[in-house]
mmCIF file of C-alpha atoms in Angstrom:
data_model
loop_
_atom_site.group_PDB
_atom_site.id
_atom_site.type_symbol
_atom_site.label_atom_id
_atom_site.label_comp_id
_atom_site.label_asym_id
_atom_site.label_seq_id
_atom_site.Cartn_x
_atom_site.Cartn_y
_atom_site.Cartn_z
ATOM 1 C CA MET A 6 40.951 3.341 105.072
ATOM 2 C CA SER A 7 38.354 5.868 103.911
ATOM 3 C CA LYS A 8 34.641 5.171 104.140
ATOM 4 C CA LEU A 9 32.913 5.694 100.791
ATOM 5 C CA PHE A 10 29.166 6.405 100.661
ATOM 6 C CA PHE A 11 27.000 5.832 97.570
ATOM 7 C CA SER A 12 24.133 8.303 97.161
ATOM 8 C CA TYR A 13 21.983 7.043 94.293
ATOM 9 C CA SER A 14 18.479 6.356 93.004
ATOM 10 C CA HIS A 15 17.377 2.723 93.122
ATOM 11 C CA ALA A 16 16.569 3.075 89.413
ATOM 12 C CA ASP A 17 20.359 3.204 88.914
ATOM 13 C CA GLU A 18 21.228 0.217 91.090
ATOM 14 C CA LYS A 19 22.885 -1.670 88.229
ATOM 15 C CA PHE A 20 25.279 1.280 87.720
ATOM 16 C CA ARG A 21 26.134 1.237 91.420
ATOM 17 C CA ASP A 22 26.760 -2.511 91.385
ATOM 18 C CA THR A 23 29.091 -2.267 88.402
ATOM 19 C CA LEU A 24 30.945 0.743 89.788
ATOM 20 C CA GLU A 25 31.462 -1.019 93.105
ATOM 21 C CA LYS A 26 32.982 -3.965 91.258
ATOM 22 C CA HIS A 27 35.397 -1.606 89.490
ATOM 23 C CA LEU A 28 36.444 -0.190 92.875
ATOM 24 C CA SER A 29 37.604 -3.626 94.061
ATOM 25 C CA ALA A 30 41.276 -2.762 93.575
ATOM 26 C CA LEU A 31 40.915 0.186 95.963
ATOM 27 C CA LYS A 32 39.295 -2.147 98.495
ATOM 28 C CA HIS A 33 42.019 -4.774 98.161
ATOM 29 C CA GLU A 34 44.639 -2.073 98.727
ATOM 30 C CA GLY A 35 42.888 -1.069 101.943
ATOM 31 C CA LEU A 36 42.061 2.411 100.676
ATOM 32 C CA ILE A 37 38.259 2.332 100.885
ATOM 33 C CA ASN A 38 35.376 0.599 102.579
ATOM 34 C CA SER A 39 32.108 1.240 100.722
ATOM 35 C CA TRP A 40 28.573 1.609 102.065
ATOM 36 C CA HIS A 41 25.113 1.963 100.509
ATOM 37 C CA ASP A 42 21.565 1.487 101.710
ATOM 38 C CA ARG A 43 21.323 -2.139 100.566
ATOM 39 C CA LYS A 44 23.523 -2.974 103.567
ATOM 40 C CA ILE A 45 20.882 -1.886 106.074
ATOM 41 C CA PRO A 46 19.838 -4.912 108.170
ATOM 42 C CA ALA A 47 16.155 -5.825 108.378
ATOM 43 C CA GLY A 48 14.423 -4.070 111.254
ATOM 44 C CA ASP A 49 16.764 -1.071 111.395
ATOM 45 C CA GLU A 50 15.395 2.449 111.065
ATOM 46 C CA PHE A 51 16.133 3.411 107.487
ATOM 47 C CA ASP A 52 16.662 7.164 107.887
ATOM 48 C CA ASN A 53 18.770 6.886 111.045
ATOM 49 C CA VAL A 54 21.182 4.337 109.572
ATOM 50 C CA ILE A 55 21.625 6.326 106.357
ATOM 51 C CA ASP A 56 22.241 9.542 108.311
ATOM 52 C CA GLU A 57 24.772 7.782 110.531
ATOM 53 C CA ASN A 58 26.752 6.401 107.596
ATOM 54 C CA LEU A 59 26.533 9.642 105.645
ATOM 55 C CA GLU A 60 28.079 11.465 108.620
ATOM 56 C CA GLN A 61 30.860 8.870 108.913
ATOM 57 C CA ALA A 62 31.797 8.876 105.229
ATOM 58 C CA GLU A 63 34.954 10.596 104.043
ATOM 59 C CA VAL A 64 34.150 10.181 100.348
ATOM 60 C CA ILE A 65 30.588 10.632 99.061
ATOM 61 C CA LEU A 66 29.688 9.617 95.513
ATOM 62 C CA LEU A 67 26.603 11.263 94.010
ATOM 63 C CA LEU A 68 25.472 8.969 91.178
ATOM 64 C CA ILE A 69 23.784 11.482 88.903
ATOM 65 C CA SER A 70 20.874 10.794 86.578
ATOM 66 C CA SER A 71 17.418 12.194 85.954
ATOM 67 C CA ASP A 72 16.142 9.743 88.580
ATOM 68 C CA PHE A 73 18.625 11.052 91.160
ATOM 69 C CA ILE A 74 17.591 14.645 90.483
ATOM 70 C CA ALA A 75 13.894 13.688 90.652
ATOM 71 C CA SER A 76 14.316 11.868 93.972
ATOM 72 C CA ARG A 77 13.387 14.069 96.926
ATOM 73 C CA TYR A 78 15.449 11.947 99.306
ATOM 74 C CA CYS A 79 18.569 11.918 97.119
ATOM 75 C CA PHE A 80 18.379 15.575 96.147
ATOM 76 C CA GLU A 81 16.999 17.346 99.216
ATOM 77 C CA ILE A 82 18.452 15.202 101.994
ATOM 78 C CA GLU A 83 21.540 13.208 100.974
ATOM 79 C CA MET A 84 22.951 15.660 98.427
ATOM 80 C CA LYS A 85 22.248 18.689 100.618
ATOM 81 C CA ARG A 86 24.066 17.221 103.611
ATOM 82 C CA ALA A 87 26.888 15.891 101.430
ATOM 83 C CA LEU A 88 27.568 19.357 100.011
ATOM 84 C CA GLU A 89 27.465 20.854 103.515
ATOM 85 C CA ARG A 90 30.122 18.381 104.656
ATOM 86 C CA HIS A 91 32.186 19.086 101.533
ATOM 87 C CA LYS A 92 32.087 22.806 102.298
ATOM 88 C CA GLU A 93 33.049 22.093 105.929
ATOM 89 C CA GLY A 94 36.023 20.068 104.697
ATOM 90 C CA THR A 95 34.928 16.926 106.565
ATOM 91 C CA ALA A 96 34.210 14.916 103.402
ATOM 92 C CA ARG A 97 34.958 14.962 99.695
ATOM 93 C CA VAL A 98 31.989 14.829 97.304
ATOM 94 C CA ILE A 99 32.429 13.433 93.792
ATOM 95 C CA PRO A 100 29.524 13.627 91.315
ATOM 96 C CA VAL A 101 29.536 10.614 88.978
ATOM 97 C CA ILE A 102 27.441 11.243 85.852
ATOM 98 C CA LEU A 103 25.625 8.041 84.919
ATOM 99 C CA ARG A 104 23.204 9.125 82.205
ATOM 100 C CA HIS A 105 22.445 12.199 80.132
ATOM 101 C CA CYS A 106 20.399 14.666 82.171
ATOM 102 C CA ASP A 107 20.150 18.396 82.863
ATOM 103 C CA TRP A 108 22.692 18.597 85.717
ATOM 104 C CA LYS A 109 24.990 21.507 84.876
ATOM 105 C CA THR A 110 22.970 24.081 86.852
ATOM 106 C CA MET A 111 22.593 21.857 89.915
ATOM 107 C CA PRO A 112 24.302 22.735 93.240
ATOM 108 C CA PHE A 113 26.945 20.004 92.753
ATOM 109 C CA ALA A 114 27.874 21.238 89.250
ATOM 110 C CA LYS A 115 30.664 23.404 90.685
ATOM 111 C CA LEU A 116 32.507 20.240 91.703
ATOM 112 C CA MET A 117 34.747 18.304 89.330
ATOM 113 C CA ALA A 118 32.635 15.426 88.032
ATOM 114 C CA ALA A 119 33.616 11.974 86.846
ATOM 115 C CA PRO A 120 34.056 10.504 84.274
ATOM 116 C CA THR A 121 36.381 13.021 82.610
ATOM 117 C CA ASP A 122 34.594 16.183 81.405
ATOM 118 C CA GLY A 123 31.363 14.936 82.978
ATOM 119 C CA ARG A 124 30.725 12.606 80.054
ATOM 120 C CA PRO A 125 28.001 10.179 81.187
ATOM 121 C CA ILE A 126 29.045 6.576 81.751
ATOM 122 C CA LYS A 127 26.302 5.413 79.398
ATOM 123 C CA ALA A 128 27.717 7.559 76.576
ATOM 124 C CA TRP A 129 31.101 5.821 76.517
ATOM 125 C CA ALA A 130 31.737 3.383 73.699
ATOM 126 C CA ASP A 131 33.503 0.978 76.064
ATOM 127 C CA ILE A 132 31.635 0.577 79.355
ATOM 128 C CA ASP A 133 34.652 -0.812 81.208
ATOM 129 C CA GLU A 134 36.724 2.184 80.130
ATOM 130 C CA ALA A 135 34.121 4.523 81.604
ATOM 131 C CA TYR A 136 34.082 2.804 85.001
ATOM 132 C CA THR A 137 37.888 2.554 85.032
ATOM 133 C CA ASN A 138 38.036 6.297 84.404
ATOM 134 C CA VAL A 139 35.764 6.918 87.405
ATOM 135 C CA ALA A 140 37.864 4.632 89.587
ATOM 136 C CA GLY A 141 40.938 6.614 88.550
ATOM 137 C CA HIS A 142 39.317 9.894 89.597
ATOM 138 C CA ILE A 143 38.404 8.403 92.978
ATOM 139 C CA ARG A 144 41.973 7.124 93.434
ATOM 140 C CA LYS A 145 43.348 10.610 92.717
ATOM 141 C CA ALA A 146 40.862 12.159 95.150
ATOM 142 C CA LEU A 147 41.942 9.760 97.890
ATOM 143 C CA ALA A 148 45.590 10.622 97.274
ATOM 144 C CA ALA A 149 44.801 14.332 97.502
ATOM 145 C CA MET A 150 42.936 14.024 100.788
ATOM 146 C CA LYS A 151 44.868 15.123 103.870
ATOM 147 C CA PRO A 152 44.152 14.449 107.533
ATOM 148 C CA HIS A 153 42.005 17.161 109.063
ATOM 149 C CA ASP A 154 43.931 19.821 110.939
ATOM 150 C CA HIS A 155 43.532 19.854 114.707
ATOM 151 C CA ALA A 156 44.310 22.520 117.252
ATOM 152 C CA GLN A 157 46.324 20.062 119.370
ATOM 153 C CA PRO A 158 49.540 18.345 118.192
ATOM 154 C CA ALA A 159 49.350 15.006 116.389
ATOM 155 C CA GLY A 160 48.900 12.125 118.835
ATOM 156 C CA ALA A 161 47.302 14.363 121.440
ATOM 157 C CA MET A 162 43.633 13.966 120.604
ATOM 158 C CA LEU A 163 41.431 15.182 123.408
ATOM 159 C CA ALA A 164 40.156 12.451 125.697
ATOM 160 C CA ASP A 165 36.533 13.476 125.422
ATOM 161 C CA ASP A 166 36.706 13.373 121.631
ATOM 162 C CA ARG A 167 38.333 9.950 121.746
ATOM 163 C CA ASN A 168 35.706 8.685 124.156
ATOM 164 C CA PHE A 169 32.928 10.094 122.007
ATOM 165 C CA ARG A 170 34.236 8.249 118.959
ATOM 166 C CA ALA A 171 34.555 5.027 120.937
ATOM 167 C CA VAL A 172 30.950 5.279 122.110
ATOM 168 C CA GLN A 173 29.711 5.998 118.598
ATOM 169 C CA GLN A 174 31.660 3.066 117.181
ATOM 170 C CA SER A 175 30.378 0.704 119.846
ATOM 171 C CA LYS A 176 26.802 1.713 119.047
ATOM 172 C CA SER A 177 27.146 0.996 115.350
ATOM 173 C CA VAL A 178 29.669 -1.855 115.250
ATOM 174 C CA SER A 179 27.061 -4.611 115.024
ATOM 175 C CA LYS A 180 25.266 -2.802 112.199
ATOM 176 C CA THR A 181 28.112 -1.572 110.020
ATOM 177 C CA ILE A 182 30.798 -4.249 110.213
ATOM 178 C CA ARG A 183 30.031 -6.493 107.274
ATOM 179 C CA SER A 184 31.455 -7.426 103.884
ATOM 180 C CA SER A 185 31.045 -4.907 101.096
ATOM 181 C CA ASN A 186 31.043 -7.807 98.655
ATOM 182 C CA LEU A 187 27.274 -8.410 98.558
ATOM 183 C CA ARG A 188 26.858 -8.252 94.801
ATOM 184 C CA VAL A 189 24.842 -11.132 93.333
ATOM 185 C CA ARG A 190 25.359 -12.385 89.807
ATOM 186 C CA LYS A 191 22.529 -11.485 87.441
ATOM 187 C CA THR A 192 21.193 -13.868 84.823
ATOM 188 C CA PHE A 193 19.908 -12.846 81.387
ATOM 189 C CA SER A 194 17.418 -14.970 79.462
ATOM 190 C CA GLU A 195 17.276 -15.257 75.685
ATOM 191 C CA ALA A 196 14.262 -12.950 75.795
ATOM 192 C CA ASP A 197 16.296 -10.357 77.741
ATOM 193 C CA GLN A 198 19.113 -10.518 75.201
ATOM 194 C CA GLU A 199 16.804 -10.308 72.193
ATOM 195 C CA GLU A 200 14.920 -7.352 73.680
ATOM 196 C CA PHE A 201 18.220 -5.582 74.384
ATOM 197 C CA LEU A 202 19.341 -6.147 70.778
ATOM 198 C CA VAL A 203 16.082 -4.797 69.313
ATOM 199 C CA GLU A 204 16.165 -1.719 71.580
ATOM 200 C CA CYS A 205 19.796 -1.063 70.593
ATOM 201 C CA PHE A 206 18.863 -1.232 66.914
ATOM 202 C CA LYS A 207 15.927 1.155 67.399
ATOM 203 C CA PHE A 208 18.226 3.574 69.234
ATOM 204 C CA MET A 209 20.835 3.276 66.464
ATOM 205 C CA SER A 210 18.249 4.058 63.782
ATOM 206 C CA ARG A 211 17.171 7.281 65.559
ATOM 207 C CA PHE A 212 20.804 8.155 66.289
ATOM 208 C CA PHE A 213 21.842 7.931 62.617
ATOM 209 C CA GLU A 214 18.795 9.803 61.323
ATOM 210 C CA ASN A 215 19.355 12.700 63.736
ATOM 211 C CA SER A 216 23.137 12.738 63.242
ATOM 212 C CA LEU A 217 22.839 12.874 59.445
ATOM 213 C CA GLN A 218 20.355 15.728 59.677
ATOM 214 C CA GLU A 219 22.666 17.698 61.996
ATOM 215 C CA LEU A 220 25.692 16.957 59.797
ATOM 216 C CA ALA A 221 23.978 18.415 56.726
ATOM 217 C CA GLU A 222 22.730 21.468 58.628
ATOM 218 C CA ARG A 223 26.180 22.298 59.990
ATOM 219 C CA HIS A 224 28.219 21.893 56.802
ATOM 220 C CA PRO A 225 27.356 23.631 53.509
ATOM 221 C CA GLY A 226 28.038 21.365 50.543
ATOM 222 C CA ILE A 227 27.140 18.203 52.440
ATOM 223 C CA GLU A 228 23.905 16.308 51.860
ATOM 224 C CA ALA A 229 22.879 13.300 53.888
ATOM 225 C CA ARG A 230 20.154 10.765 53.215
ATOM 226 C CA PHE A 231 18.616 8.334 55.655
ATOM 227 C CA ARG A 232 16.211 5.649 54.473
ATOM 228 C CA GLN A 233 14.357 3.260 56.779
ATOM 229 C CA ILE A 234 13.782 0.201 54.610
ATOM 230 C CA ASP A 235 11.789 -1.692 57.232
ATOM 231 C CA ALA A 236 11.840 -2.410 60.979
ATOM 232 C CA ASN A 237 15.115 -4.333 60.617
ATOM 233 C CA ARG A 238 17.095 -2.324 58.045
ATOM 234 C CA PHE A 239 18.125 1.229 57.211
ATOM 235 C CA THR A 240 20.644 2.851 54.861
ATOM 236 C CA CYS A 241 22.664 6.070 54.927
ATOM 237 C CA VAL A 242 24.485 8.032 52.233
ATOM 238 C CA ILE A 243 26.676 11.129 52.664
ATOM 239 C CA TYR A 244 27.239 13.357 49.616
ATOM 240 C CA MET A 245 29.881 16.075 49.335
ATOM 241 C CA HIS A 246 29.174 18.606 46.565
ATOM 242 C CA GLY A 247 26.809 16.109 45.011
ATOM 243 C CA ASN A 248 29.170 13.144 45.031
ATOM 244 C CA ALA A 249 28.646 10.162 47.350
ATOM 245 C CA VAL A 250 31.598 9.846 49.725
ATOM 246 C CA SER A 251 30.288 7.338 52.252
ATOM 247 C CA ARG A 252 27.509 4.763 52.325
ATOM 248 C CA CYS A 253 26.254 2.119 54.708
ATOM 249 C CA LYS A 254 23.538 -0.386 55.363
ATOM 250 C CA ILE A 255 22.773 -1.386 58.939
ATOM 251 C CA MET A 256 20.678 -4.438 59.618
ATOM 252 C CA LEU A 257 19.211 -6.278 62.580
ATOM 253 C CA GLY A 258 20.121 -9.936 62.045
ATOM 254 C CA GLY A 259 22.150 -10.190 58.849
ATOM 255 C CA MET A 260 24.590 -12.887 57.866
ATOM 256 C CA PHE A 261 25.263 -13.917 61.481
ATOM 257 C CA GLY A 262 21.562 -14.192 62.266
ATOM 258 C CA ASN A 263 21.679 -12.587 65.712
ATOM 259 C CA GLY A 264 23.334 -9.208 65.895
ATOM 260 C CA ILE A 265 23.515 -5.819 64.208
ATOM 261 C CA SER A 266 25.535 -5.874 60.984
ATOM 262 C CA TYR A 267 27.198 -2.997 59.116
ATOM 263 C CA SER A 268 27.935 -2.938 55.381
ATOM 264 C CA MET A 269 29.869 -0.168 53.631
ATOM 265 C CA ASN A 270 27.479 -0.368 50.698
ATOM 266 C CA ASP A 271 23.876 0.763 51.010
ATOM 267 C CA ASN A 272 22.907 -1.810 48.364
ATOM 268 C CA ALA A 273 24.787 -4.696 49.965
ATOM 269 C CA SER A 274 23.227 -8.125 50.201
ATOM 270 C CA ASP A 275 21.627 -9.072 53.515
ATOM 271 C CA ASN A 276 24.120 -11.953 53.673
ATOM 272 C CA SER A 277 27.240 -9.793 53.668
ATOM 273 C CA CYS A 278 28.746 -7.262 56.075
ATOM 274 C CA ASN A 279 31.973 -5.519 57.066
ATOM 275 C CA GLU A 280 31.320 -5.637 60.818
ATOM 276 C CA ASN A 281 28.867 -7.216 63.214
ATOM 277 C CA LEU A 282 27.873 -6.512 66.814
ATOM 278 C CA SER A 283 26.617 -9.369 68.966
ATOM 279 C CA VAL A 284 25.007 -9.402 72.409
ATOM 280 C CA GLN A 285 27.196 -10.556 75.302
ATOM 281 C CA HIS A 286 26.916 -10.202 79.052
ATOM 282 C CA ASP A 287 28.955 -10.323 82.241
ATOM 283 C CA ASP A 288 27.598 -10.912 85.742
ATOM 284 C CA GLN A 289 25.855 -7.514 85.819
ATOM 285 C CA ASN A 290 25.189 -6.077 82.352
ATOM 286 C CA LEU A 291 24.205 -6.782 78.775
ATOM 287 C CA TYR A 292 26.395 -5.152 76.112
ATOM 288 C CA LEU A 293 27.369 -5.366 72.434
ATOM 289 C CA THR A 294 30.741 -6.622 71.224
ATOM 290 C CA PRO A 295 32.207 -6.188 67.698
ATOM 291 C CA THR A 296 33.665 -9.162 65.851
ATOM 292 C CA GLY A 297 36.654 -7.014 64.882
ATOM 293 C CA MET A 298 36.342 -8.016 61.203
ATOM 294 C CA ARG A 299 37.399 -4.596 59.965
ATOM 295 C CA PHE A 300 40.334 -4.194 62.347
ATOM 296 C CA GLY A 301 41.671 -7.739 62.466
ATOM 297 C CA GLY A 302 39.965 -8.652 65.740
ATOM 298 C CA GLY A 303 41.576 -5.890 67.778
ATOM 299 C CA GLU A 304 38.275 -4.609 69.175
ATOM 300 C CA ARG A 305 36.670 -7.840 70.339
ATOM 301 C CA ASP A 306 37.103 -6.909 74.000
ATOM 302 C CA MET A 307 34.987 -3.759 73.750
ATOM 303 C CA LYS A 308 31.766 -3.665 75.789
ATOM 304 C CA LEU A 309 29.410 -1.264 74.053
ATOM 305 C CA SER A 310 26.208 0.292 75.334
ATOM 306 C CA ALA A 311 23.455 1.238 72.853
ATOM 307 C CA GLU A 312 24.977 4.705 72.494
ATOM 308 C CA GLY A 313 28.496 3.327 72.346
ATOM 309 C CA ALA A 314 27.494 0.910 69.561
ATOM 310 C CA ALA A 315 25.839 3.717 67.591
ATOM 311 C CA GLU A 316 28.997 5.858 67.925
ATOM 312 C CA PHE A 317 31.120 2.872 66.867
ATOM 313 C CA TYR A 318 29.222 2.469 63.589
ATOM 314 C CA TRP A 319 28.856 6.234 63.083
ATOM 315 C CA THR A 320 32.659 6.546 63.180
ATOM 316 C CA MET A 321 32.883 4.015 60.346
ATOM 317 C CA LEU A 322 30.417 6.032 58.238
ATOM 318 C CA ILE A 323 31.929 9.483 58.824
ATOM 319 C CA GLU A 324 35.622 8.473 58.622
ATOM 320 C CA PRO A 325 35.934 9.120 54.846
ATOM 321 C CA ILE A 326 35.162 12.836 55.281
ATOM 322 C CA GLN A 327 37.265 13.430 58.415
#
């Protein structure tokens, strides 16, 4: 069993909680035992316990975001030592990109990051798919890890080394032997859900306005128009050589009353739509789920972040010209 250490900013605790849940299969298979600073018992010296567990870890996850990079402790202490151990070959460091940030010139950028291609977890349309992708990278890393080479033959570990390990284990056994399943279910009020929905709609409005502008700038012959009707509605039209090829109206509320609706007609009635996203939640996160109206219900299991939802609707708008 390999010890896995989470290095993260407390601003990203919800990402860590969700990732740890997605690593449950690895735990059940006896492949990993995870540790993070929320497991430090009251009264223990914070720095000493973190240092001890960082030195014991065989896999170190750097959960990357702007908050991680801005944290002196994460960046100058945990990351620095993690990269030293990676270079020594005593641990494997895996950067996990949580949110968009300027990370590609950082010292860990030379390492293969997860998810695939370093695409931030928050940018994935389906949140579960993103975390499953990360878990897959960690599984592959564990399979690739080999026992450290020793000068003496296997089974002939030096007595002093064995005694040293025994002493170290006896010192920390009362502190580190505990369940890794300490996640607590989160609850989300109606106010939380409504605020999440409004923020997602605001993000979607900015996303479409900027995307249409970039689309027109990149492709001669294409014009794009964005119109913010009011705080709850906006429309988009894409023209190719002067002819409209795709239209939409996106509305907060709509025929279902509580969601974000999409109509393929910019003049559609407020009481009609071709797709609708509603707020759902699991024990850790709020997310948006499509009704699947356009695809016969095949996408009802998707868990979309604000960016994922915007990409989902953007795909519907741009499909006719792709």
